[in-house]
């Protein structure tokens, strides 16, 4: 489908072809004068668009006719129109960027129209607690695990051509505000060798990263205080930050235009069948198969049992709790069936500070070896900053209240040390969000569960889920529809490592 | 006749009085015994073709294969429904079996009727249990839409039939099939005869279904529970064919010109619906459209009114009944395990359930008309008869046969071959009940290879 889009764009862009002039003129009179080719203006069109309003006008006409005719629209079957349908092929639990990415890729790969019926269940459509929209929105390829680098690289490529993938006909184009300013990792003496090893891995996989010595660093970014820095790693391309809300909405809009049904509700229960089998070695194996998902309406007692073939757990920070509903904890801890899904929410704070004398517009997303990070936000001298707390003082996850003392104690000193200009700053706002923290090895879990036959997981990304969502969604869709990974091999991120207790640790996680 | 009807009628008290543990085995066993007795109808002893005569009902070589097929299908329906009804309360199970038996009764009386009035009444009566089956036990919200389409398509087209029958009774004084076959051409005024012809046949063309009025079929087949799909595909469609064969006796000199557009529509439908099958994602929908395609051939064959045409039509009807019902049973075994009908999610079952793959193979081969199965015999005779009528039909029938083979193989390869998805690795193994069900579908089909004269009908 993207090849067709590319061709379409080429036709529109080419001169001398039979449609070129008329098409560009058509767009110029509506959107104002613009360059040839794709129009990226996100402002409202200058004149009325006939086809966009056609749908709305037809619906208004139908409603008018129905009101004029005698009779009522009561039907004995529509108890609550917000209830999900009684059956679906694939139920995706969690309407964050990961869930909608999977929904989009499933529809993209289905080969015929309406090949699979997909429902996305999200309990809070304002996304007030969702990790996606509360994220700092960074994307980087500077990981130590090749799988992570592949995922981020593929996702960056996806986001650079976002309108080819997620553009909907006759709707505004997607604008992610992808600032490709790069990430800057600073390493102290002790960890410089790890950074070098990571650098060679990254270059091998194809990330465009470079190493900087302290002098080069000072030359490039004069506002940095290079005391204690032995080596720095700077991303030159495909790294930076973008607007997570735009990505989420783009995925959602495109997926819904392809026929994915969105349901606002909470999954409170599963109905599953249990089959007790014996492995060839003689040990009893208990397989579970989910038959239907109980979706409860928000603020009410109504529920609908959605009969489904496949369930995808993309519930983010709450995935562990969701998997518990399948009775995993009732089995002994050391068996395969009893191993819990090791994802739990961890609260992280982000503070918005205003510093008019701060570093300039080319500030990368700086990550210090002490755990502090900051990046530029907008063009008005605002910056976003935060730090990872130590394991021992993890904040309480029952709410999303911000601890400002944490900023005073842990973030500001490190920030001011690294960037002297930040000694004079003002905290304008702050928020907190959850990481879907994988307590096992802080890397994503992509794949099917060994014991629950038809549940797939795309969770536990521990802070780098948003940036990997397009590629991870594609991986899960390939797993479901093709049976195996086709473009990127993500077997290393499957459940097997958790069962075998072999963690694959990142060496520079934030 | 009564020795079949009274036991079938008494299956209703059986289903209400049997103990819970013995409900399904009892009804199954008794319906099997009824099937065995119904095989006696296949032997035709008289020269006038009508046997087992009583004032209201009789069998002849045209109706006896259909009657046996109907009686054969009841135990198969009971066998197929056993699993998905197990979690329903007992009363609902009893009601289900009662509905199946009522449907059976109305169908036996419809096929065995000697008076066209009784045929018409039973034709309409068979709609009610089917509608209840679809709308109450179907799986999705769309079943209400499906039930509405099913009911109103048939009702709207059969009301003119009632008027035609009454007018015919008025004109000729009789509606008995035994007498009608001996009457000469009926004098009707020149423009009314077109209306006469159309109204007589419209109900059956909708039931067949003919391509332009086939919209109810994919909906009804897909939304019905397994027993509903089986009886719809195997027998209810054949009611249309049977009715057409009976009624065209009284329409004879008109048929030569008026059948032209309907034959074209039927043949075009063969081509179109086969092509639609190639792009279907839903397995049951694919099988439903394949039914429309085969019945298009039958409709065309009946409309040309030659002996070979009628023979081929009857053979294909019986063979298709068994094959289509078997396909629906196979789709149901898939559905009960994975809870989805989408083909893209249920692939590679040959690795997991190899014996079921054998049944899939035989049934798909039967569907694509593999020799020496009666499917091929029927299709071949129909194609030859149509060729005799006009050389141009070979384009439609040839292309239709080609595409039929394509989508049948596509269905087999899509469900059986290919990578096994991870969520299908541990499925429940096949029940012996399912193997029995499919054997009982395919065994008659294989036996018919050796004695096709049983289903040749009276035209040969």
mmCIF file of C-alpha atoms in Angstrom, chain B residues 97-394:
data_model
loop_
_atom_site.group_PDB
_atom_site.id
_atom_site.type_symbol
_atom_site.label_atom_id
_atom_site.label_comp_id
_atom_site.label_asym_id
_atom_site.label_seq_id
_atom_site.Cartn_x
_atom_site.Cartn_y
_atom_site.Cartn_z
ATOM 1 C CA UNK B 97 -34.230 -30.810 18.963
ATOM 2 C CA UNK B 98 -37.948 -30.175 18.680
ATOM 3 C CA UNK B 99 -37.268 -27.448 16.155
ATOM 4 C CA UNK B 100 -35.044 -29.723 14.125
ATOM 5 C CA UNK B 101 -37.698 -32.431 14.118
ATOM 6 C CA UNK B 102 -40.450 -30.005 13.139
ATOM 7 C CA UNK B 103 -38.316 -28.804 10.284
ATOM 8 C CA UNK B 104 -37.744 -32.387 9.265
ATOM 9 C CA UNK B 105 -41.451 -33.120 9.299
ATOM 10 C CA UNK B 106 -42.332 -30.150 7.169
ATOM 11 C CA UNK B 107 -39.607 -31.009 4.691
ATOM 12 C CA UNK B 108 -40.668 -34.648 4.374
ATOM 13 C CA UNK B 109 -44.227 -33.602 3.779
ATOM 14 C CA UNK B 110 -43.123 -30.988 1.283
ATOM 15 C CA UNK B 111 -41.117 -33.408 -0.817
ATOM 16 C CA UNK B 112 -43.696 -36.146 -0.575
ATOM 17 C CA UNK B 113 -46.720 -33.982 -1.340
ATOM 18 C CA UNK B 114 -48.889 -34.903 -4.273
ATOM 19 C CA UNK B 115 -51.003 -31.793 -4.151
ATOM 20 C CA UNK B 116 -49.281 -28.550 -4.894
ATOM 21 C CA UNK B 117 -51.255 -26.867 -2.140
ATOM 22 C CA UNK B 118 -49.746 -29.123 0.463
ATOM 23 C CA UNK B 119 -46.350 -28.556 -1.067
ATOM 24 C CA UNK B 120 -46.831 -24.811 -0.791
ATOM 25 C CA UNK B 121 -48.036 -24.959 2.807
ATOM 26 C CA UNK B 122 -45.115 -27.153 3.819
ATOM 27 C CA UNK B 123 -42.708 -24.920 1.878
ATOM 28 C CA UNK B 124 -43.822 -21.985 3.994
ATOM 29 C CA UNK B 125 -43.922 -24.022 7.172
ATOM 30 C CA UNK B 126 -40.271 -24.948 6.823
ATOM 31 C CA UNK B 127 -39.406 -21.259 7.121
ATOM 32 C CA UNK B 128 -40.543 -20.954 10.720
ATOM 33 C CA UNK B 129 -38.229 -23.417 12.487
ATOM 34 C CA UNK B 130 -35.333 -22.231 10.336
ATOM 35 C CA UNK B 131 -35.984 -18.634 11.262
ATOM 36 C CA UNK B 132 -36.102 -19.515 14.945
ATOM 37 C CA UNK B 133 -32.870 -21.468 14.618
ATOM 38 C CA UNK B 134 -31.050 -18.612 12.943
ATOM 39 C CA UNK B 135 -32.249 -15.796 15.148
ATOM 40 C CA UNK B 136 -32.114 -17.573 18.496
ATOM 41 C CA UNK B 137 -29.005 -19.716 18.248
ATOM 42 C CA UNK B 138 -26.894 -17.726 15.856
ATOM 43 C CA UNK B 139 -23.679 -16.247 17.141
ATOM 44 C CA UNK B 140 -23.648 -12.595 16.298
ATOM 45 C CA UNK B 141 -25.829 -9.531 16.254
ATOM 46 C CA UNK B 142 -26.056 -9.742 12.487
ATOM 47 C CA UNK B 143 -28.236 -12.813 12.810
ATOM 48 C CA UNK B 144 -31.316 -10.641 13.160
ATOM 49 C CA UNK B 145 -30.561 -9.004 9.858
ATOM 50 C CA UNK B 146 -29.920 -12.417 8.366
ATOM 51 C CA UNK B 147 -33.201 -13.788 9.645
ATOM 52 C CA UNK B 148 -35.100 -10.824 8.252
ATOM 53 C CA UNK B 149 -33.502 -11.187 4.846
ATOM 54 C CA UNK B 150 -34.157 -14.914 4.810
ATOM 55 C CA UNK B 151 -37.776 -14.624 5.840
ATOM 56 C CA UNK B 152 -38.821 -11.736 3.679
ATOM 57 C CA UNK B 153 -37.060 -12.776 0.508
ATOM 58 C CA UNK B 154 -38.864 -16.112 0.589
ATOM 59 C CA UNK B 155 -42.198 -14.764 1.748
ATOM 60 C CA UNK B 156 -42.324 -11.932 -0.727
ATOM 61 C CA UNK B 157 -41.558 -14.223 -3.624
ATOM 62 C CA UNK B 158 -43.884 -17.017 -2.574
ATOM 63 C CA UNK B 159 -47.026 -14.968 -2.170
ATOM 64 C CA UNK B 160 -47.380 -14.637 -5.958
ATOM 65 C CA UNK B 161 -46.932 -18.402 -6.091
ATOM 66 C CA UNK B 162 -49.953 -18.860 -3.872
ATOM 67 C CA UNK B 163 -52.023 -16.706 -6.193
ATOM 68 C CA UNK B 164 -50.799 -18.622 -9.202
ATOM 69 C CA UNK B 165 -51.692 -21.929 -7.609
ATOM 70 C CA UNK B 166 -55.158 -20.735 -6.741
ATOM 71 C CA UNK B 167 -55.685 -19.415 -10.246
ATOM 72 C CA UNK B 168 -54.477 -22.704 -11.652
ATOM 73 C CA UNK B 169 -56.882 -24.640 -9.457
ATOM 74 C CA UNK B 170 -59.630 -22.363 -10.668
ATOM 75 C CA UNK B 171 -58.761 -22.908 -14.301
ATOM 76 C CA UNK B 172 -58.055 -26.594 -14.420
ATOM 77 C CA UNK B 173 -59.869 -27.861 -11.356
ATOM 78 C CA UNK B 174 -56.915 -29.737 -9.904
ATOM 79 C CA UNK B 175 -53.546 -29.219 -8.334
ATOM 80 C CA UNK B 176 -52.544 -32.833 -7.968
ATOM 81 C CA UNK B 177 -49.156 -33.601 -9.423
ATOM 82 C CA UNK B 178 -50.402 -36.936 -10.666
ATOM 83 C CA UNK B 179 -52.949 -35.256 -12.894
ATOM 84 C CA UNK B 180 -50.958 -32.189 -13.853
ATOM 85 C CA UNK B 181 -48.329 -34.297 -15.524
ATOM 86 C CA UNK B 182 -50.996 -35.554 -17.922
ATOM 87 C CA UNK B 183 -52.546 -32.216 -18.799
ATOM 88 C CA UNK B 184 -51.701 -30.543 -22.078
ATOM 89 C CA UNK B 185 -50.711 -26.918 -22.499
ATOM 90 C CA UNK B 186 -52.885 -24.482 -20.537
ATOM 91 C CA UNK B 187 -54.523 -21.701 -22.534
ATOM 92 C CA UNK B 188 -53.668 -18.341 -20.970
ATOM 93 C CA UNK B 189 -53.949 -14.917 -22.557
ATOM 94 C CA UNK B 190 -50.753 -13.685 -24.215
ATOM 95 C CA UNK B 191 -49.392 -11.127 -21.717
ATOM 96 C CA UNK B 192 -50.702 -12.762 -18.603
ATOM 97 C CA UNK B 193 -48.747 -15.879 -19.433
ATOM 98 C CA UNK B 194 -45.463 -14.053 -18.771
ATOM 99 C CA UNK B 195 -46.695 -13.018 -15.332
ATOM 100 C CA UNK B 196 -47.986 -16.534 -14.818
ATOM 101 C CA UNK B 197 -44.620 -18.021 -15.631
ATOM 102 C CA UNK B 198 -42.678 -15.602 -13.479
ATOM 103 C CA UNK B 199 -44.902 -15.865 -10.429
ATOM 104 C CA UNK B 200 -44.878 -19.639 -10.545
ATOM 105 C CA UNK B 201 -41.161 -19.816 -10.540
ATOM 106 C CA UNK B 202 -40.069 -16.733 -8.594
ATOM 107 C CA UNK B 203 -40.392 -18.370 -5.194
ATOM 108 C CA UNK B 204 -38.190 -21.253 -6.236
ATOM 109 C CA UNK B 205 -35.683 -19.088 -8.001
ATOM 110 C CA UNK B 206 -35.248 -17.060 -4.819
ATOM 111 C CA UNK B 207 -34.894 -20.261 -2.851
ATOM 112 C CA UNK B 208 -32.353 -21.825 -5.214
ATOM 113 C CA UNK B 209 -30.975 -19.080 -5.161
ATOM 114 C CA UNK B 210 -30.720 -17.389 -8.495
ATOM 115 C CA UNK B 211 -27.879 -14.912 -8.752
ATOM 116 C CA UNK B 212 -29.808 -11.640 -8.615
ATOM 117 C CA UNK B 213 -31.924 -12.649 -5.604
ATOM 118 C CA UNK B 214 -29.250 -14.539 -3.695
ATOM 119 C CA UNK B 215 -28.477 -11.915 -1.093
ATOM 120 C CA UNK B 216 -30.201 -13.744 1.754
ATOM 121 C CA UNK B 217 -28.078 -16.822 1.419
ATOM 122 C CA UNK B 218 -24.623 -15.700 2.554
ATOM 123 C CA UNK B 219 -26.180 -13.894 5.498
ATOM 124 C CA UNK B 220 -28.378 -16.785 6.578
ATOM 125 C CA UNK B 221 -25.713 -19.445 6.153
ATOM 126 C CA UNK B 222 -23.055 -17.533 8.003
ATOM 127 C CA UNK B 223 -25.180 -16.474 10.944
ATOM 128 C CA UNK B 224 -26.992 -19.768 11.444
ATOM 129 C CA UNK B 225 -25.731 -22.311 13.951
ATOM 130 C CA UNK B 226 -24.215 -25.453 12.512
ATOM 131 C CA UNK B 227 -27.441 -27.424 12.245
ATOM 132 C CA UNK B 228 -29.123 -24.462 10.608
ATOM 133 C CA UNK B 229 -26.326 -24.122 8.056
ATOM 134 C CA UNK B 230 -26.413 -27.827 7.323
ATOM 135 C CA UNK B 231 -30.120 -28.029 6.698
ATOM 136 C CA UNK B 232 -30.136 -24.789 4.736
ATOM 137 C CA UNK B 233 -27.340 -25.853 2.432
ATOM 138 C CA UNK B 234 -28.359 -29.452 2.043
ATOM 139 C CA UNK B 235 -32.107 -29.428 1.787
ATOM 140 C CA UNK B 236 -33.780 -26.046 1.806
ATOM 141 C CA UNK B 237 -31.999 -24.942 -1.343
ATOM 142 C CA UNK B 238 -33.139 -28.146 -3.015
ATOM 143 C CA UNK B 239 -36.738 -27.331 -2.184
ATOM 144 C CA UNK B 240 -36.369 -24.583 -4.723
ATOM 145 C CA UNK B 241 -35.007 -26.917 -7.335
ATOM 146 C CA UNK B 242 -37.626 -29.539 -6.666
ATOM 147 C CA UNK B 243 -40.431 -27.006 -6.843
ATOM 148 C CA UNK B 244 -39.117 -25.726 -10.148
ATOM 149 C CA UNK B 245 -38.974 -29.197 -11.600
ATOM 150 C CA UNK B 246 -42.542 -29.899 -10.572
ATOM 151 C CA UNK B 247 -44.027 -26.630 -11.670
ATOM 152 C CA UNK B 248 -42.403 -26.420 -15.055
ATOM 153 C CA UNK B 249 -44.626 -29.299 -16.162
ATOM 154 C CA UNK B 250 -47.558 -26.924 -16.253
ATOM 155 C CA UNK B 251 -45.677 -24.112 -17.924
ATOM 156 C CA UNK B 252 -44.375 -26.011 -20.857
ATOM 157 C CA UNK B 253 -44.868 -24.088 -24.078
ATOM 158 C CA UNK B 254 -44.004 -20.776 -22.443
ATOM 159 C CA UNK B 255 -40.699 -22.013 -21.112
ATOM 160 C CA UNK B 256 -38.942 -21.930 -24.447
ATOM 161 C CA UNK B 257 -38.724 -18.137 -24.709
ATOM 162 C CA UNK B 258 -39.185 -16.978 -21.145
ATOM 163 C CA UNK B 259 -36.410 -18.998 -19.610
ATOM 164 C CA UNK B 260 -33.739 -17.153 -21.587
ATOM 165 C CA UNK B 261 -32.972 -14.258 -19.197
ATOM 166 C CA UNK B 262 -33.011 -16.520 -16.165
ATOM 167 C CA UNK B 263 -30.599 -18.989 -17.690
ATOM 168 C CA UNK B 264 -28.236 -16.146 -18.502
ATOM 169 C CA UNK B 265 -28.592 -14.797 -14.970
ATOM 170 C CA UNK B 266 -27.934 -18.210 -13.487
ATOM 171 C CA UNK B 267 -24.832 -18.809 -15.580
ATOM 172 C CA UNK B 268 -23.498 -15.331 -14.922
ATOM 173 C CA UNK B 269 -24.131 -16.005 -11.251
ATOM 174 C CA UNK B 270 -22.009 -19.133 -11.411
ATOM 175 C CA UNK B 271 -19.109 -17.043 -12.648
ATOM 176 C CA UNK B 272 -19.651 -14.101 -10.322
ATOM 177 C CA UNK B 273 -20.185 -15.975 -7.099
ATOM 178 C CA UNK B 274 -17.214 -18.246 -7.759
ATOM 179 C CA UNK B 275 -15.088 -15.149 -8.184
ATOM 180 C CA UNK B 276 -16.453 -13.688 -4.959
ATOM 181 C CA UNK B 277 -15.381 -16.887 -3.205
ATOM 182 C CA UNK B 278 -11.789 -16.207 -4.117
ATOM 183 C CA UNK B 279 -11.798 -12.987 -2.121
ATOM 184 C CA UNK B 280 -13.621 -14.132 0.984
ATOM 185 C CA UNK B 281 -12.041 -13.911 4.381
ATOM 186 C CA UNK B 282 -14.751 -15.701 6.317
ATOM 187 C CA UNK B 283 -14.773 -19.462 5.868
ATOM 188 C CA UNK B 284 -18.515 -19.960 6.180
ATOM 189 C CA UNK B 285 -19.110 -17.117 3.773
ATOM 190 C CA UNK B 286 -16.909 -18.841 1.235
ATOM 191 C CA UNK B 287 -18.887 -22.062 1.529
ATOM 192 C CA UNK B 288 -22.166 -20.136 1.252
ATOM 193 C CA UNK B 289 -21.104 -18.451 -1.977
ATOM 194 C CA UNK B 290 -19.922 -21.795 -3.312
ATOM 195 C CA UNK B 291 -23.461 -23.071 -2.696
ATOM 196 C CA UNK B 292 -24.868 -20.218 -4.755
ATOM 197 C CA UNK B 293 -22.447 -21.070 -7.523
ATOM 198 C CA UNK B 294 -23.429 -24.743 -7.692
ATOM 199 C CA UNK B 295 -27.099 -23.957 -7.463
ATOM 200 C CA UNK B 296 -26.723 -21.547 -10.363
ATOM 201 C CA UNK B 297 -25.762 -24.499 -12.511
ATOM 202 C CA UNK B 298 -28.746 -26.458 -11.231
ATOM 203 C CA UNK B 299 -31.107 -23.575 -11.958
ATOM 204 C CA UNK B 300 -29.831 -23.237 -15.500
ATOM 205 C CA UNK B 301 -30.168 -26.984 -16.062
ATOM 206 C CA UNK B 302 -33.750 -27.120 -14.830
ATOM 207 C CA UNK B 303 -34.744 -24.140 -16.911
ATOM 208 C CA UNK B 304 -33.705 -25.722 -20.203
ATOM 209 C CA UNK B 305 -36.128 -28.593 -19.568
ATOM 210 C CA UNK B 306 -34.292 -31.406 -21.306
ATOM 211 C CA UNK B 307 -34.094 -34.946 -19.862
ATOM 212 C CA UNK B 308 -30.373 -34.685 -19.352
ATOM 213 C CA UNK B 309 -30.720 -31.291 -17.769
ATOM 214 C CA UNK B 310 -33.197 -32.552 -15.209
ATOM 215 C CA UNK B 311 -31.101 -35.617 -14.468
ATOM 216 C CA UNK B 312 -27.929 -33.615 -14.020
ATOM 217 C CA UNK B 313 -29.748 -31.138 -11.831
ATOM 218 C CA UNK B 314 -30.968 -33.827 -9.480
ATOM 219 C CA UNK B 315 -27.599 -35.560 -9.237
ATOM 220 C CA UNK B 316 -25.840 -32.285 -8.527
ATOM 221 C CA UNK B 317 -28.449 -31.346 -5.937
ATOM 222 C CA UNK B 318 -27.925 -34.536 -3.955
ATOM 223 C CA UNK B 319 -24.160 -34.493 -4.285
ATOM 224 C CA UNK B 320 -23.936 -30.815 -3.414
ATOM 225 C CA UNK B 321 -26.210 -31.327 -0.442
ATOM 226 C CA UNK B 322 -23.863 -33.849 1.094
ATOM 227 C CA UNK B 323 -20.697 -31.952 0.183
ATOM 228 C CA UNK B 324 -21.858 -28.547 1.349
ATOM 229 C CA UNK B 325 -23.160 -29.920 4.619
ATOM 230 C CA UNK B 326 -19.820 -31.669 5.164
ATOM 231 C CA UNK B 327 -17.964 -28.413 4.507
ATOM 232 C CA UNK B 328 -20.070 -26.592 7.055
ATOM 233 C CA UNK B 329 -19.366 -29.315 9.598
ATOM 234 C CA UNK B 330 -15.636 -28.955 8.967
ATOM 235 C CA UNK B 331 -15.836 -25.190 9.312
ATOM 236 C CA UNK B 332 -17.670 -25.723 12.581
ATOM 237 C CA UNK B 333 -14.954 -28.011 13.963
ATOM 238 C CA UNK B 334 -12.511 -25.213 13.251
ATOM 239 C CA UNK B 335 -14.781 -22.606 14.813
ATOM 240 C CA UNK B 336 -15.349 -24.562 18.020
ATOM 241 C CA UNK B 337 -11.628 -24.694 18.611
ATOM 242 C CA UNK B 338 -10.472 -21.239 17.675
ATOM 243 C CA UNK B 339 -13.670 -19.163 18.003
ATOM 244 C CA UNK B 340 -13.020 -17.391 14.770
ATOM 245 C CA UNK B 341 -14.197 -17.994 11.235
ATOM 246 C CA UNK B 342 -11.508 -15.874 9.640
ATOM 247 C CA UNK B 343 -9.325 -18.004 7.445
ATOM 248 C CA UNK B 344 -6.165 -16.012 7.991
ATOM 249 C CA UNK B 345 -6.141 -16.876 11.691
ATOM 250 C CA UNK B 346 -6.812 -20.626 11.400
ATOM 251 C CA UNK B 347 -4.133 -21.941 9.109
ATOM 252 C CA UNK B 348 -1.895 -24.943 9.059
ATOM 253 C CA UNK B 349 -4.339 -27.323 10.771
ATOM 254 C CA UNK B 350 -2.886 -30.260 8.895
ATOM 255 C CA UNK B 351 0.034 -30.226 11.280
ATOM 256 C CA UNK B 352 -2.204 -30.311 14.306
ATOM 257 C CA UNK B 353 -5.202 -32.417 13.262
ATOM 258 C CA UNK B 354 -4.009 -34.651 10.420
ATOM 259 C CA UNK B 355 -7.067 -36.892 10.194
ATOM 260 C CA UNK B 356 -9.329 -33.886 9.945
ATOM 261 C CA UNK B 357 -7.096 -32.781 7.070
ATOM 262 C CA UNK B 358 -8.076 -35.978 5.268
ATOM 263 C CA UNK B 359 -11.737 -35.106 5.534
ATOM 264 C CA UNK B 360 -10.959 -31.573 4.435
ATOM 265 C CA UNK B 361 -9.149 -32.913 1.396
ATOM 266 C CA UNK B 362 -11.908 -35.315 0.351
ATOM 267 C CA UNK B 363 -14.604 -32.721 0.858
ATOM 268 C CA UNK B 364 -12.726 -29.993 -1.013
ATOM 269 C CA UNK B 365 -12.054 -32.422 -3.839
ATOM 270 C CA UNK B 366 -15.728 -33.300 -3.908
ATOM 271 C CA UNK B 367 -16.568 -29.611 -4.036
ATOM 272 C CA UNK B 368 -14.368 -29.040 -7.044
ATOM 273 C CA UNK B 369 -16.096 -31.930 -8.792
ATOM 274 C CA UNK B 370 -13.447 -34.587 -8.847
ATOM 275 C CA UNK B 371 -14.288 -37.765 -10.778
ATOM 276 C CA UNK B 372 -15.714 -40.323 -10.039
ATOM 277 C CA UNK B 373 -17.814 -38.559 -7.410
ATOM 278 C CA UNK B 374 -21.412 -37.717 -8.304
ATOM 279 C CA UNK B 375 -20.542 -33.999 -8.121
ATOM 280 C CA UNK B 376 -18.648 -34.376 -11.341
ATOM 281 C CA UNK B 377 -21.315 -36.550 -12.924
ATOM 282 C CA UNK B 378 -23.951 -33.966 -12.211
ATOM 283 C CA UNK B 379 -21.832 -31.075 -13.450
ATOM 284 C CA UNK B 380 -20.772 -32.908 -16.576
ATOM 285 C CA UNK B 381 -24.319 -33.839 -17.520
ATOM 286 C CA UNK B 382 -25.478 -30.287 -16.896
ATOM 287 C CA UNK B 383 -22.646 -28.799 -18.941
ATOM 288 C CA UNK B 384 -23.380 -31.175 -21.811
ATOM 289 C CA UNK B 385 -27.078 -30.405 -21.686
ATOM 290 C CA UNK B 386 -26.404 -26.666 -21.682
ATOM 291 C CA UNK B 387 -23.976 -27.080 -24.546
ATOM 292 C CA UNK B 388 -26.736 -28.731 -26.514
ATOM 293 C CA UNK B 389 -28.962 -25.789 -25.783
ATOM 294 C CA UNK B 390 -26.366 -23.247 -26.895
ATOM 295 C CA UNK B 391 -22.668 -23.371 -27.676
ATOM 296 C CA UNK B 392 -21.958 -20.114 -25.846
ATOM 297 C CA UNK B 393 -22.746 -21.469 -22.422
ATOM 298 C CA UNK B 394 -19.458 -23.356 -22.425
#
